[in-house]
PDB file of C-alpha atoms in Angstrom:
ATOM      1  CA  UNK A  29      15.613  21.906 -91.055  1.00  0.00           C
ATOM      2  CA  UNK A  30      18.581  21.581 -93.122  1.00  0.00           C
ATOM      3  CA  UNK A  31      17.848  22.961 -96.168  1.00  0.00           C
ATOM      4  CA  UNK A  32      17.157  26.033 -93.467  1.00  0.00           C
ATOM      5  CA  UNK A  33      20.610  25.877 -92.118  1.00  0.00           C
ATOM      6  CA  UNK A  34      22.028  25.925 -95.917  1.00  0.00           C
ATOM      7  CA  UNK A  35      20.105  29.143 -96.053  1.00  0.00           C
ATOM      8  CA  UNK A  36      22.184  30.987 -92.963  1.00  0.00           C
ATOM      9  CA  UNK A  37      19.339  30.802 -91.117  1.00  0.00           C
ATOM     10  CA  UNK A  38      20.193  31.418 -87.258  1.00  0.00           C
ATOM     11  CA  UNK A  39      19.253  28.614 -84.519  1.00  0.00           C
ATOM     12  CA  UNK A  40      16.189  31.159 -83.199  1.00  0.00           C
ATOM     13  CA  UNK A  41      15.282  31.815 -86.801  1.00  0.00           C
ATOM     14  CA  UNK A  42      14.841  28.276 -87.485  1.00  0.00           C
ATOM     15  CA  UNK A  43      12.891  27.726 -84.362  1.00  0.00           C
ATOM     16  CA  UNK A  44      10.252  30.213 -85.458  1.00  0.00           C
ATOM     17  CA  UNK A  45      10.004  29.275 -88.699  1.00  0.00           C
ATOM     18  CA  UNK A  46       8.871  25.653 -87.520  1.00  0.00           C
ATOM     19  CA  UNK A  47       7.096  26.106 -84.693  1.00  0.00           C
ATOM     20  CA  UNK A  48       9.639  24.675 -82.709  1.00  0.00           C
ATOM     21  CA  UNK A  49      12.077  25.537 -79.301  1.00  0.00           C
ATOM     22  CA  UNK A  50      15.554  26.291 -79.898  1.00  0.00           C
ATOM     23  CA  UNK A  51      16.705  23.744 -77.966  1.00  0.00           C
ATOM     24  CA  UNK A  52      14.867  21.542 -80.442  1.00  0.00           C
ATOM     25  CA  UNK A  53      16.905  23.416 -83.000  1.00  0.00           C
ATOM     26  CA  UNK A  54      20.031  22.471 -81.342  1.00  0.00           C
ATOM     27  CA  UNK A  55      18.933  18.776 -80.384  1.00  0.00           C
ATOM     28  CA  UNK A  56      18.073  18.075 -84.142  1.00  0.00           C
ATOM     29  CA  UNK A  57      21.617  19.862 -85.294  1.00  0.00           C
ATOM     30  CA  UNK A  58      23.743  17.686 -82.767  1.00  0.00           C
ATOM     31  CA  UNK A  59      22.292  14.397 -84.122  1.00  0.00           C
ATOM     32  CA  UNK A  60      22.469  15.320 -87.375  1.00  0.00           C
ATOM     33  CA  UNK A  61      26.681  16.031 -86.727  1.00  0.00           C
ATOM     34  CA  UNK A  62      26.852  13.224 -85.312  1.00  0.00           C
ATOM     35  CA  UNK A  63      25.375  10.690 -87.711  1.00  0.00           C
ATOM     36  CA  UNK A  64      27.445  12.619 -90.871  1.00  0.00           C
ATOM     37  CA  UNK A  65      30.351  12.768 -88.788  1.00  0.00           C
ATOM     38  CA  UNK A  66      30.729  17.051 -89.410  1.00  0.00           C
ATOM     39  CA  UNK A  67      32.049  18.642 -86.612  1.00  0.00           C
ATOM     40  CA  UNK A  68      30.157  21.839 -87.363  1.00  0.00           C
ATOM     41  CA  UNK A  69      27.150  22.711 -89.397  1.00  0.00           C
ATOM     42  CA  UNK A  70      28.691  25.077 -91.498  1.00  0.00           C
ATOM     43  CA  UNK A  71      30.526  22.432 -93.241  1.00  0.00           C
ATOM     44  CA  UNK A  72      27.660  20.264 -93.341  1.00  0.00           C
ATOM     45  CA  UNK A  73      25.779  22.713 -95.214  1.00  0.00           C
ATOM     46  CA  UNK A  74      28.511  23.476 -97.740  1.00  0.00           C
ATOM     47  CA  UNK A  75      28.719  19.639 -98.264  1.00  0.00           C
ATOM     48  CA  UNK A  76      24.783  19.117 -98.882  1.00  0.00           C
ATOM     49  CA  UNK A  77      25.109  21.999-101.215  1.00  0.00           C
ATOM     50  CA  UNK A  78      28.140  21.188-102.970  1.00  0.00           C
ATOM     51  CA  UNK A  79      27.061  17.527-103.823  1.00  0.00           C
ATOM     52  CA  UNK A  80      23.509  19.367-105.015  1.00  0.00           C
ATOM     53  CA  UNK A  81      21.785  17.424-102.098  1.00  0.00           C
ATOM     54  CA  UNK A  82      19.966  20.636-100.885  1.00  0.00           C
ATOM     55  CA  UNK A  83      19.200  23.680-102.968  1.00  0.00           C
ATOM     56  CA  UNK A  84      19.151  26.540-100.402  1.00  0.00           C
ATOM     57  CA  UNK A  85      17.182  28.681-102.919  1.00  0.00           C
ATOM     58  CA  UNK A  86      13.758  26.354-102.748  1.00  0.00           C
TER      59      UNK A  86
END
């Protein structure tokens, strides 16, 4: 799921692509905030791809 978010990809988007609700989506987004400590997934994203954690490309 977050190598989709690195990719833009919007909350509905996401949910489609994995079989999954968007509240799911959301759910998965929040924890994942609030175990990095990122206040929004935008800057979550850059950091994963910055540090060449996540390659949005694959």
């Amino acid at each position: 799921m977050l190598r989709l978010m690195c990719r833009h990809m919007t909350n509905k988007e996401i949910a489609q692509e994995l079989f999954i609700s968007e509240n799911t989506v959301k759910y998965h987004k929040m924890n994942m905030l609030g175990k990095t400590g990122f206040s929004k997934a935008v800057d979550l994203a850059f950091y994963m791809i910055s540090n060449g954690w996540i390659n949005p490309l694959y």
